C-alpha cells in the first residue's frame, strides 16, 4: 500500500494541524505498533470485585474491551460505584463553569452496557461542528469495510484511439499517484500499439453527481475551505472543476512518460469510456480505512464530503449533497442510532444548519463497538481518532494542570465553529470501564476565549477518567 504525503489542513470549522503520518503508518499501528502514554496504563483489564453490573434495556457488550486499542485498556484501581459518584459530583460542578456558557449539553454512557450514566440536556439538538464526522465514519463503514479499495482506472477499447481516466471517488489521490498511473498507462498504450490518428484523452467523474453547495454553506467554502467533491480529483485541490484539473495533469504526465504530442491530442474531453473498453492501468493504493484515518484524525472536510457520497452510492441513492447527507441519516437508523431531532446537511459538520444531540453522538460511539459488526470499530483499532495530548487535533490539548493526567486516556473527535466547541469520544476510567461521552457547547460566551472553553470541555472528559 502506498503512503501519501500529508499537508497542513486549515478549515473554518476545526483546528490547524501539521500532519505527520500516512496510510503506511496507520497499517503498522493496527498491526501491533506501540504508543507510550504513561506508566498508569496496563495491558490487562480487571473488573472490580463487588461492582454492580449495569442495568440497561440494551444488551451488554463485554467485547468492547477487545475492540479497543491496547493503550485504552487499564487495570482497575477504583470501584465503579466510587468512580461513578465522583464523576456525578464533579460533572455537576464543572459543567457550570462560565467559559462553557448556558448553552452546553452533555451525555455520558457506559460503552459496554449502553446505560446512561450522566446527562445535561442530552436530548437537545445542537450544532455539532466536526463531531458530525463520527456519523460519516460510522455510515461509511456500515456500507464499505475499511479494506474497500478506492480505484482510479484507465480504460481503452481494443484498437480505439480513446483512452479514459475514470475516477473512483478516492479523496486521497495525489499528483504522485496520477504520475504512477500515467507511467503505467503510457507503457500499456505503447505496448498495444498507437492508432493512425492521435489518441484522445477522456475523463469520467460520473460516479458522483456534480456537487452543489449544501444548505448553510457560504459560496466561498468551495474555493477557500473544502475541495468540491468529485469522483476524480488530486491533492484535494480547491479548483472549480477537480476532474478536469486531474485530467489535464494526467495528460501532461503521459507526455513525460513516453507519449509524444504527436501521439496524443492536447485537449481533454469529458466522456464515458466506450463500450467494450477494458482496464489498461489502475491505481488502488488507498482504501476506506486510509480515508477515514485522515478525516477523523485531522478533521479533513474535503475527505468527509466525498465519503458521504460513497454511502449514497452503496445505497443506490442520489449522490448529490442532499442525497448523500440523507443517506448517512438513513444508514444510522438501520444501526439503531437514535437520530430523533437530528438534521443532516453535510458530512463534515461545516454547515451551521446541522443538528445532533449528545444522545445521538453517544449512540454513534456505542454502535461503533457492536460485537456483531466488529468492522465498525476499525477507526479505534487503527488509532484514527485523535488521542488526548498525543495526536491529530488533540495533540496540543490536554496539556494544562486540569487535564494533563488524562493524556492518552481519551480518544475523541473535536469540533469547532464560531461560537461552537464540541468533543465526542471515549474515556477509560480508573475503574477499568469505558465511557462514551459527548459535549456540545453552542453560543460560546463572547467574553471567554476559544482556548479557555476548550480547556473546560477537556476537563469534563478528564473527569471521566477519574484522574482529576
Short mmCIF file of N, CA, C and O in Angstrom, two decimals, residues 62-193:
data_model
loop_
_atom_site.label_atom_id
_atom_site.label_comp_id
_atom_site.label_asym_id
_atom_site.label_seq_id
_atom_site.Cartn_x
_atom_site.Cartn_y
_atom_site.Cartn_z
N UNK A 62 -19.63 -7.13 26.59
CA UNK A 62 -18.32 -7.25 27.24
C UNK A 62 -17.17 -7.22 26.25
O UNK A 62 -16.03 -6.97 26.62
N UNK A 63 -17.46 -7.47 24.98
CA UNK A 63 -16.40 -7.50 23.97
C UNK A 63 -15.87 -6.11 23.64
O UNK A 63 -14.92 -5.98 22.85
N UNK A 64 -16.44 -5.06 24.21
CA UNK A 64 -15.96 -3.71 23.95
C UNK A 64 -14.46 -3.61 24.22
O UNK A 64 -13.71 -3.00 23.47
N UNK A 65 -14.02 -4.24 25.28
CA UNK A 65 -12.62 -4.17 25.66
C UNK A 65 -11.72 -4.71 24.55
O UNK A 65 -10.70 -4.13 24.19
N UNK A 66 -12.11 -5.83 23.97
CA UNK A 66 -11.28 -6.44 22.93
C UNK A 66 -11.23 -5.62 21.66
O UNK A 66 -10.33 -5.78 20.84
N UNK A 67 -12.21 -4.73 21.47
CA UNK A 67 -12.25 -3.88 20.28
C UNK A 67 -11.52 -2.57 20.48
O UNK A 67 -11.37 -1.79 19.53
N UNK A 68 -11.04 -2.32 21.69
CA UNK A 68 -10.31 -1.10 22.00
C UNK A 68 -8.83 -1.27 21.68
O UNK A 68 -8.29 -2.36 21.79
N UNK A 69 -8.16 -0.19 21.29
CA UNK A 69 -6.70 -0.27 21.14
C UNK A 69 -6.06 -0.58 22.49
O UNK A 69 -6.62 -0.26 23.54
N UNK A 70 -4.90 -1.16 22.45
CA UNK A 70 -4.23 -1.61 23.68
C UNK A 70 -4.02 -0.48 24.67
O UNK A 70 -4.18 -0.66 25.88
N UNK A 71 -3.67 0.71 24.17
CA UNK A 71 -3.37 1.79 25.10
C UNK A 71 -4.60 2.30 25.84
O UNK A 71 -4.49 3.04 26.81
N UNK A 72 -5.80 1.92 25.37
CA UNK A 72 -7.03 2.35 26.04
C UNK A 72 -7.55 1.28 26.99
O UNK A 72 -8.72 1.27 27.34
N UNK A 73 -6.67 0.39 27.42
CA UNK A 73 -7.05 -0.63 28.40
C UNK A 73 -6.22 -0.40 29.65
O UNK A 73 -5.01 -0.20 29.58
N UNK A 74 -6.87 -0.43 30.81
CA UNK A 74 -6.17 -0.12 32.06
C UNK A 74 -6.69 -1.00 33.19
O UNK A 74 -7.85 -1.41 33.20
N UNK A 75 -5.82 -1.29 34.14
CA UNK A 75 -6.23 -2.04 35.32
C UNK A 75 -7.12 -1.17 36.21
O UNK A 75 -6.91 0.05 36.30
N UNK A 76 -8.08 -1.79 36.83
CA UNK A 76 -8.97 -1.06 37.73
C UNK A 76 -8.28 -0.82 39.06
O UNK A 76 -7.74 -1.73 39.68
N UNK A 77 -8.26 0.42 39.50
CA UNK A 77 -7.70 0.79 40.80
C UNK A 77 -8.76 1.40 41.72
O UNK A 77 -8.46 1.81 42.82
N UNK A 78 -10.00 1.45 41.22
CA UNK A 78 -11.09 2.03 41.98
C UNK A 78 -12.36 1.30 41.60
O UNK A 78 -12.49 0.81 40.47
N UNK A 79 -13.30 1.21 42.49
CA UNK A 79 -14.57 0.54 42.17
C UNK A 79 -15.41 1.45 41.28
O UNK A 79 -15.30 2.68 41.33
N UNK A 80 -16.26 0.82 40.49
CA UNK A 80 -17.14 1.59 39.61
C UNK A 80 -18.09 2.47 40.40
O UNK A 80 -18.37 3.61 40.02
N UNK A 81 -18.59 1.95 41.50
CA UNK A 81 -19.53 2.74 42.31
C UNK A 81 -18.85 3.99 42.86
O UNK A 81 -19.45 5.08 42.88
N UNK A 82 -17.61 3.86 43.29
CA UNK A 82 -16.89 5.01 43.82
C UNK A 82 -16.61 6.04 42.73
O UNK A 82 -16.82 7.24 42.92
N UNK A 83 -16.14 5.54 41.57
CA UNK A 83 -15.84 6.48 40.49
C UNK A 83 -17.11 7.15 39.97
O UNK A 83 -17.12 8.34 39.67
N UNK A 84 -18.20 6.40 39.88
CA UNK A 84 -19.45 6.96 39.38
C UNK A 84 -19.92 8.11 40.26
O UNK A 84 -20.39 9.15 39.76
N UNK A 85 -19.81 7.94 41.57
CA UNK A 85 -20.21 9.01 42.49
C UNK A 85 -19.32 10.23 42.32
O UNK A 85 -19.80 11.38 42.34
N UNK A 86 -18.04 9.99 42.11
CA UNK A 86 -17.09 11.08 41.92
C UNK A 86 -17.40 11.83 40.61
O UNK A 86 -17.40 13.06 40.57
N UNK A 87 -17.65 11.07 39.55
CA UNK A 87 -17.97 11.67 38.25
C UNK A 87 -19.23 12.53 38.35
O UNK A 87 -19.27 13.66 37.86
N UNK A 88 -20.25 11.99 38.97
CA UNK A 88 -21.52 12.71 39.10
C UNK A 88 -21.31 14.03 39.85
O UNK A 88 -21.81 15.08 39.42
N UNK A 89 -20.55 13.97 40.92
CA UNK A 89 -20.31 15.16 41.73
C UNK A 89 -19.52 16.22 40.96
O UNK A 89 -19.87 17.41 40.96
N UNK A 90 -18.47 15.79 40.30
CA UNK A 90 -17.58 16.74 39.64
C UNK A 90 -18.19 17.30 38.34
O UNK A 90 -18.02 18.48 38.02
N UNK A 91 -18.88 16.45 37.56
CA UNK A 91 -19.50 16.94 36.34
C UNK A 91 -20.57 17.99 36.66
O UNK A 91 -20.70 19.00 35.96
N UNK A 92 -21.35 17.73 37.70
CA UNK A 92 -22.40 18.66 38.10
C UNK A 92 -21.83 20.03 38.41
O UNK A 92 -22.44 21.07 38.11
N UNK A 93 -20.63 20.05 38.98
CA UNK A 93 -19.98 21.31 39.32
C UNK A 93 -19.28 21.92 38.11
O UNK A 93 -19.42 23.12 37.83
N UNK A 94 -18.55 21.11 37.38
CA UNK A 94 -17.69 21.63 36.32
C UNK A 94 -18.46 22.10 35.09
O UNK A 94 -17.98 22.96 34.36
N UNK A 95 -19.61 21.54 34.84
CA UNK A 95 -20.36 21.96 33.65
C UNK A 95 -20.97 23.35 33.83
O UNK A 95 -21.47 23.94 32.86
N UNK A 96 -20.89 23.88 35.02
CA UNK A 96 -21.40 25.22 35.29
C UNK A 96 -20.35 26.31 35.11
O UNK A 96 -20.63 27.50 35.32
N UNK A 97 -19.14 25.93 34.68
CA UNK A 97 -18.08 26.91 34.52
C UNK A 97 -18.48 27.96 33.48
O UNK A 97 -19.08 27.66 32.45
N UNK A 98 -18.12 29.20 33.75
CA UNK A 98 -18.56 30.33 32.93
C UNK A 98 -18.12 30.20 31.47
O UNK A 98 -18.83 30.63 30.56
N UNK A 99 -16.96 29.61 31.23
CA UNK A 99 -16.45 29.52 29.87
C UNK A 99 -17.29 28.61 28.99
O UNK A 99 -17.20 28.66 27.75
N UNK A 100 -18.12 27.77 29.61
CA UNK A 100 -18.99 26.88 28.85
C UNK A 100 -20.31 27.54 28.49
O UNK A 100 -21.02 27.07 27.58
N UNK A 101 -20.66 28.58 29.20
CA UNK A 101 -21.91 29.28 28.94
C UNK A 101 -23.12 28.47 29.40
O UNK A 101 -23.00 27.43 30.05
N UNK A 102 -24.28 28.95 29.01
CA UNK A 102 -25.52 28.29 29.43
C UNK A 102 -26.06 27.32 28.39
O UNK A 102 -26.94 26.52 28.68
N UNK A 103 -25.50 27.38 27.17
CA UNK A 103 -25.99 26.52 26.09
C UNK A 103 -25.02 25.36 25.88
O UNK A 103 -24.42 25.20 24.82
N UNK A 104 -24.87 24.55 26.91
CA UNK A 104 -23.96 23.40 26.85
C UNK A 104 -24.76 22.14 27.18
O UNK A 104 -25.58 22.12 28.10
N UNK A 105 -24.56 21.10 26.40
CA UNK A 105 -25.22 19.83 26.63
C UNK A 105 -24.17 18.73 26.75
O UNK A 105 -23.08 18.84 26.18
N UNK A 106 -24.53 17.67 27.47
CA UNK A 106 -23.57 16.57 27.64
C UNK A 106 -24.32 15.29 27.98
O UNK A 106 -25.36 15.31 28.62
N UNK A 107 -23.77 14.18 27.52
CA UNK A 107 -24.30 12.87 27.87
C UNK A 107 -23.13 11.91 28.02
O UNK A 107 -22.15 11.97 27.25
N UNK A 108 -23.24 11.04 29.00
CA UNK A 108 -22.23 10.00 29.25
C UNK A 108 -22.94 8.66 29.33
O UNK A 108 -23.96 8.53 30.01
N UNK A 109 -22.41 7.66 28.61
CA UNK A 109 -22.96 6.31 28.64
C UNK A 109 -21.86 5.30 28.94
O UNK A 109 -20.71 5.49 28.55
N UNK A 110 -22.24 4.23 29.61
CA UNK A 110 -21.33 3.10 29.74
C UNK A 110 -21.24 2.42 28.37
O UNK A 110 -22.26 2.04 27.79
N UNK A 111 -20.03 2.29 27.85
CA UNK A 111 -19.88 1.81 26.49
C UNK A 111 -20.28 0.34 26.36
O UNK A 111 -20.77 -0.09 25.32
N UNK A 112 -20.09 -0.45 27.39
CA UNK A 112 -20.42 -1.87 27.32
C UNK A 112 -21.91 -2.13 27.43
O UNK A 112 -22.44 -3.01 26.76
N UNK A 113 -22.58 -1.38 28.28
CA UNK A 113 -24.00 -1.67 28.55
C UNK A 113 -24.96 -0.72 27.85
O UNK A 113 -26.12 -1.05 27.66
N UNK A 114 -24.49 0.46 27.50
CA UNK A 114 -25.38 1.46 26.93
C UNK A 114 -26.16 2.23 27.96
O UNK A 114 -26.98 3.09 27.62
N UNK A 115 -25.91 1.97 29.22
CA UNK A 115 -26.64 2.65 30.29
C UNK A 115 -26.24 4.12 30.36
O UNK A 115 -25.06 4.47 30.31
N UNK A 116 -27.25 5.01 30.46
CA UNK A 116 -26.95 6.42 30.66
C UNK A 116 -26.40 6.61 32.06
O UNK A 116 -27.01 6.20 33.06
N UNK A 117 -25.24 7.26 32.16
CA UNK A 117 -24.60 7.47 33.44
C UNK A 117 -24.76 8.90 33.95
O UNK A 117 -24.81 9.13 35.16
N UNK A 118 -24.82 9.84 33.01
CA UNK A 118 -24.96 11.25 33.40
C UNK A 118 -25.39 12.03 32.18
O UNK A 118 -24.99 11.71 31.05
N UNK A 119 -26.19 13.05 32.37
CA UNK A 119 -26.62 13.86 31.23
C UNK A 119 -27.08 15.23 31.68
O UNK A 119 -27.61 15.40 32.79
N UNK A 120 -26.86 16.19 30.81
CA UNK A 120 -27.46 17.51 30.95
C UNK A 120 -27.98 17.91 29.57
O UNK A 120 -27.21 18.10 28.63
N UNK A 121 -29.30 17.97 29.46
CA UNK A 121 -29.96 18.31 28.19
C UNK A 121 -29.43 17.47 27.02
O UNK A 121 -29.19 17.97 25.94
N UNK A 122 -29.25 16.19 27.29
CA UNK A 122 -28.69 15.29 26.29
C UNK A 122 -29.56 15.09 25.07
O UNK A 122 -29.08 14.61 24.04
N UNK A 123 -30.85 15.44 25.17
CA UNK A 123 -31.76 15.32 24.04
C UNK A 123 -31.97 16.63 23.30
O UNK A 123 -32.83 16.72 22.42
N UNK A 124 -31.20 17.64 23.63
CA UNK A 124 -31.35 18.94 22.99
C UNK A 124 -30.48 18.99 21.73
O UNK A 124 -29.28 18.73 21.78
N UNK A 125 -31.09 19.31 20.60
CA UNK A 125 -30.36 19.36 19.33
C UNK A 125 -29.44 20.58 19.30
O UNK A 125 -29.87 21.70 19.61
N UNK A 126 -28.19 20.35 18.94
CA UNK A 126 -27.18 21.39 18.90
C UNK A 126 -26.44 21.37 17.56
O UNK A 126 -26.47 20.38 16.83
N UNK A 127 -25.75 22.45 17.26
CA UNK A 127 -24.83 22.47 16.12
C UNK A 127 -23.63 21.62 16.52
O UNK A 127 -22.95 21.93 17.50
N UNK A 128 -23.32 20.54 15.78
CA UNK A 128 -22.29 19.61 16.23
C UNK A 128 -20.88 19.93 15.74
O UNK A 128 -19.92 19.34 16.22
N UNK A 129 -20.74 20.87 14.79
CA UNK A 129 -19.45 21.14 14.15
C UNK A 129 -18.86 19.81 13.64
O UNK A 129 -19.60 18.95 13.16
N UNK A 130 -17.56 19.64 13.78
CA UNK A 130 -16.91 18.49 13.15
C UNK A 130 -17.13 17.15 13.85
O UNK A 130 -16.66 16.13 13.35
N UNK A 131 -17.83 17.13 14.97
CA UNK A 131 -18.20 15.82 15.53
C UNK A 131 -19.18 15.11 14.60
O UNK A 131 -19.40 13.91 14.74
N UNK A 132 -19.73 15.84 13.62
CA UNK A 132 -20.56 15.22 12.58
C UNK A 132 -19.78 14.14 11.83
O UNK A 132 -20.35 13.18 11.30
N UNK A 133 -18.46 14.26 11.80
CA UNK A 133 -17.64 13.27 11.09
C UNK A 133 -17.71 11.88 11.72
O UNK A 133 -17.40 10.88 11.07
N UNK A 134 -18.10 11.79 12.98
CA UNK A 134 -18.32 10.48 13.60
C UNK A 134 -19.49 9.76 12.92
O UNK A 134 -19.45 8.55 12.70
N UNK A 135 -20.53 10.54 12.60
CA UNK A 135 -21.67 9.96 11.88
C UNK A 135 -21.25 9.51 10.49
O UNK A 135 -21.63 8.43 10.02
N UNK A 136 -20.46 10.34 9.83
CA UNK A 136 -19.97 10.00 8.49
C UNK A 136 -19.17 8.71 8.52
O UNK A 136 -19.38 7.81 7.70
N UNK A 137 -18.24 8.60 9.46
CA UNK A 137 -17.38 7.42 9.54
C UNK A 137 -18.19 6.15 9.78
O UNK A 137 -17.96 5.11 9.13
N UNK A 138 -19.14 6.21 10.72
CA UNK A 138 -19.94 5.03 11.02
C UNK A 138 -20.78 4.61 9.82
O UNK A 138 -20.86 3.42 9.49
N UNK A 139 -21.40 5.57 9.16
CA UNK A 139 -22.24 5.25 8.00
C UNK A 139 -21.41 4.65 6.87
O UNK A 139 -21.81 3.68 6.23
N UNK A 140 -20.22 5.21 6.63
CA UNK A 140 -19.36 4.68 5.57
C UNK A 140 -18.97 3.24 5.87
O UNK A 140 -19.05 2.35 5.01
N UNK A 141 -18.55 2.97 7.10
CA UNK A 141 -18.10 1.62 7.46
C UNK A 141 -19.25 0.62 7.46
O UNK A 141 -19.02 -0.58 7.35
N UNK A 142 -20.46 1.10 7.59
CA UNK A 142 -21.60 0.18 7.57
C UNK A 142 -21.94 -0.28 6.16
O UNK A 142 -22.66 -1.27 5.98
N UNK A 143 -21.42 0.43 5.14
CA UNK A 143 -21.68 0.04 3.76
C UNK A 143 -20.42 -0.37 3.01
O UNK A 143 -20.48 -1.08 2.00
N UNK A 144 -19.27 0.08 3.49
CA UNK A 144 -17.98 -0.25 2.87
C UNK A 144 -16.97 -0.54 3.98
O UNK A 144 -16.64 0.36 4.75
N UNK A 145 -16.45 -1.75 4.05
CA UNK A 145 -15.46 -2.06 5.08
C UNK A 145 -14.19 -1.25 4.85
O UNK A 145 -13.94 -0.73 3.77
N UNK A 146 -13.37 -1.14 5.90
CA UNK A 146 -12.20 -0.27 5.79
C UNK A 146 -11.20 -0.75 4.75
O UNK A 146 -10.40 0.03 4.26
N UNK A 147 -11.26 -2.01 4.35
CA UNK A 147 -10.34 -2.55 3.35
C UNK A 147 -10.83 -2.33 1.91
O UNK A 147 -10.14 -2.71 0.96
N UNK A 148 -11.99 -1.72 1.75
CA UNK A 148 -12.55 -1.49 0.42
C UNK A 148 -11.67 -0.48 -0.31
O UNK A 148 -11.49 0.65 0.13
N UNK A 149 -11.12 -0.88 -1.45
CA UNK A 149 -10.19 -0.02 -2.17
C UNK A 149 -10.92 0.98 -3.05
O UNK A 149 -11.98 0.70 -3.61
N UNK A 150 -10.31 2.15 -3.19
CA UNK A 150 -10.86 3.25 -3.97
C UNK A 150 -10.02 3.36 -5.24
O UNK A 150 -8.95 3.97 -5.24
N UNK A 151 -10.49 2.76 -6.31
CA UNK A 151 -9.69 2.60 -7.52
C UNK A 151 -9.88 3.73 -8.52
O UNK A 151 -11.00 4.17 -8.78
N UNK A 152 -8.78 4.16 -9.07
CA UNK A 152 -8.79 5.08 -10.21
C UNK A 152 -8.26 4.28 -11.40
O UNK A 152 -7.19 3.68 -11.31
N UNK A 153 -9.00 4.25 -12.48
CA UNK A 153 -8.64 3.38 -13.60
C UNK A 153 -8.53 4.13 -14.92
O UNK A 153 -9.05 5.24 -15.07
N UNK A 154 -7.87 3.48 -15.86
CA UNK A 154 -7.82 3.96 -17.24
C UNK A 154 -8.31 2.83 -18.13
O UNK A 154 -7.85 1.69 -18.02
N UNK A 155 -9.27 3.14 -19.00
CA UNK A 155 -9.86 2.12 -19.88
C UNK A 155 -9.68 2.50 -21.35
O UNK A 155 -9.65 3.67 -21.72
N UNK A 156 -9.60 1.44 -22.16
CA UNK A 156 -9.49 1.64 -23.60
C UNK A 156 -10.08 0.43 -24.31
O UNK A 156 -9.84 -0.72 -23.90
N UNK A 157 -10.85 0.69 -25.34
CA UNK A 157 -11.39 -0.39 -26.16
C UNK A 157 -10.31 -0.84 -27.14
O UNK A 157 -9.45 -0.05 -27.55
N UNK A 158 -10.31 -2.12 -27.54
CA UNK A 158 -9.28 -2.63 -28.46
C UNK A 158 -9.19 -1.79 -29.74
O UNK A 158 -10.18 -1.56 -30.42
N UNK A 159 -7.98 -1.31 -30.03
CA UNK A 159 -7.74 -0.56 -31.25
C UNK A 159 -8.26 0.86 -31.25
O UNK A 159 -8.10 1.59 -32.24
N UNK A 160 -8.93 1.27 -30.18
CA UNK A 160 -9.53 2.60 -30.14
C UNK A 160 -8.47 3.68 -29.94
O UNK A 160 -7.41 3.43 -29.34
N UNK A 161 -8.78 4.88 -30.39
CA UNK A 161 -7.89 6.00 -30.12
C UNK A 161 -8.30 6.76 -28.86
O UNK A 161 -7.67 7.76 -28.50
N UNK A 162 -9.36 6.29 -28.19
CA UNK A 162 -9.82 6.92 -26.95
C UNK A 162 -9.29 6.17 -25.73
O UNK A 162 -9.44 4.95 -25.63
N UNK A 163 -8.69 6.90 -24.82
CA UNK A 163 -8.36 6.36 -23.50
C UNK A 163 -9.10 7.22 -22.48
O UNK A 163 -9.20 8.44 -22.64
N UNK A 164 -9.63 6.58 -21.43
CA UNK A 164 -10.48 7.30 -20.49
C UNK A 164 -9.99 7.12 -19.06
O UNK A 164 -9.84 5.99 -18.58
N UNK A 165 -9.75 8.24 -18.41
CA UNK A 165 -9.37 8.26 -16.99
C UNK A 165 -10.65 8.32 -16.18
O UNK A 165 -11.44 9.25 -16.32
N UNK A 166 -10.85 7.33 -15.29
CA UNK A 166 -12.12 7.20 -14.57
C UNK A 166 -11.89 7.33 -13.06
O UNK A 166 -11.13 6.57 -12.47
N UNK A 167 -12.57 8.28 -12.47
CA UNK A 167 -12.46 8.49 -11.03
C UNK A 167 -13.27 7.50 -10.23
O UNK A 167 -14.40 7.17 -10.58
N UNK A 168 -12.69 7.03 -9.12
CA UNK A 168 -13.37 6.09 -8.24
C UNK A 168 -13.72 6.67 -6.89
O UNK A 168 -14.02 5.94 -5.95
N UNK A 169 -13.67 8.01 -6.79
CA UNK A 169 -14.05 8.64 -5.54
C UNK A 169 -12.98 8.54 -4.46
O UNK A 169 -13.30 8.44 -3.28
N UNK A 170 -11.71 8.57 -4.86
CA UNK A 170 -10.60 8.48 -3.91
C UNK A 170 -10.23 9.88 -3.44
O UNK A 170 -9.64 10.66 -4.20
N UNK A 171 -10.51 10.23 -2.18
CA UNK A 171 -10.20 11.58 -1.71
C UNK A 171 -8.72 11.79 -1.43
O UNK A 171 -8.28 12.92 -1.21
N UNK A 172 -7.95 10.73 -1.43
CA UNK A 172 -6.52 10.82 -1.12
C UNK A 172 -5.65 10.77 -2.37
O UNK A 172 -4.42 10.82 -2.27
N UNK A 173 -6.26 10.67 -3.53
CA UNK A 173 -5.50 10.57 -4.77
C UNK A 173 -4.61 11.81 -4.91
O UNK A 173 -5.09 12.94 -4.85
N UNK A 174 -3.33 11.58 -5.12
CA UNK A 174 -2.37 12.68 -5.20
C UNK A 174 -1.82 12.83 -6.61
O UNK A 174 -2.01 11.95 -7.46
N UNK A 175 -1.11 13.91 -6.83
CA UNK A 175 -0.44 14.10 -8.11
C UNK A 175 0.58 12.99 -8.34
O UNK A 175 0.75 12.50 -9.46
N UNK A 176 1.23 12.57 -7.26
CA UNK A 176 2.19 11.47 -7.37
C UNK A 176 1.52 10.18 -7.79
O UNK A 176 2.09 9.41 -8.59
N UNK A 177 0.34 9.92 -7.27
CA UNK A 177 -0.39 8.72 -7.66
C UNK A 177 -0.77 8.77 -9.13
O UNK A 177 -0.67 7.76 -9.85
N UNK A 178 -1.22 9.94 -9.59
CA UNK A 178 -1.57 10.09 -11.00
C UNK A 178 -0.34 9.95 -11.90
O UNK A 178 -0.43 9.44 -13.02
N UNK A 179 0.79 10.37 -11.39
CA UNK A 179 2.03 10.20 -12.15
C UNK A 179 2.34 8.70 -12.33
O UNK A 179 2.73 8.26 -13.42
N UNK A 180 2.17 7.93 -11.25
CA UNK A 180 2.36 6.47 -11.34
C UNK A 180 1.40 5.87 -12.36
O UNK A 180 1.78 5.01 -13.17
N UNK A 181 0.16 6.31 -12.30
CA UNK A 181 -0.86 5.79 -13.21
C UNK A 181 -0.55 6.18 -14.66
O UNK A 181 -0.74 5.38 -15.59
N UNK A 182 -0.05 7.39 -14.86
CA UNK A 182 0.31 7.84 -16.21
C UNK A 182 1.46 7.01 -16.77
O UNK A 182 1.47 6.66 -17.96
N UNK A 183 2.41 6.68 -15.94
CA UNK A 183 3.54 5.87 -16.39
C UNK A 183 3.06 4.49 -16.83
O UNK A 183 3.45 3.99 -17.90
N UNK A 184 2.20 3.86 -16.01
CA UNK A 184 1.67 2.54 -16.36
C UNK A 184 0.82 2.61 -17.63
O UNK A 184 0.86 1.72 -18.47
N UNK A 185 0.05 3.69 -17.75
CA UNK A 185 -0.82 3.86 -18.92
C UNK A 185 0.00 4.02 -20.19
O UNK A 185 -0.30 3.40 -21.23
N UNK A 186 1.01 4.87 -20.14
CA UNK A 186 1.84 5.10 -21.32
C UNK A 186 2.50 3.81 -21.78
O UNK A 186 2.55 3.51 -22.99
N UNK A 187 2.99 3.03 -20.84
CA UNK A 187 3.62 1.76 -21.19
C UNK A 187 2.62 0.81 -21.83
O UNK A 187 2.91 0.15 -22.84
N UNK A 188 1.41 0.74 -21.26
CA UNK A 188 0.39 -0.18 -21.77
C UNK A 188 -0.09 0.24 -23.16
O UNK A 188 -0.27 -0.60 -24.05
N UNK A 189 -0.30 1.53 -23.34
CA UNK A 189 -0.80 2.02 -24.64
C UNK A 189 0.24 1.78 -25.74
O UNK A 189 -0.09 1.36 -26.85
N UNK A 190 1.49 2.04 -25.46
CA UNK A 190 2.53 1.82 -26.46
C UNK A 190 2.66 0.33 -26.78
O UNK A 190 2.91 -0.05 -27.93
N UNK A 191 2.49 -0.50 -25.75
CA UNK A 191 2.57 -1.95 -25.97
C UNK A 191 1.42 -2.43 -26.85
O UNK A 191 1.58 -3.37 -27.65
N UNK A 192 0.25 -1.80 -26.71
CA UNK A 192 -0.92 -2.18 -27.52
C UNK A 192 -0.80 -1.67 -28.95
O UNK A 192 -1.47 -2.19 -29.85
N UNK A 193 0.00 -0.66 -29.14
CA UNK A 193 0.14 -0.07 -30.46
C UNK A 193 -0.65 1.21 -30.59
O UNK A 193 -1.81 1.28 -30.18
#
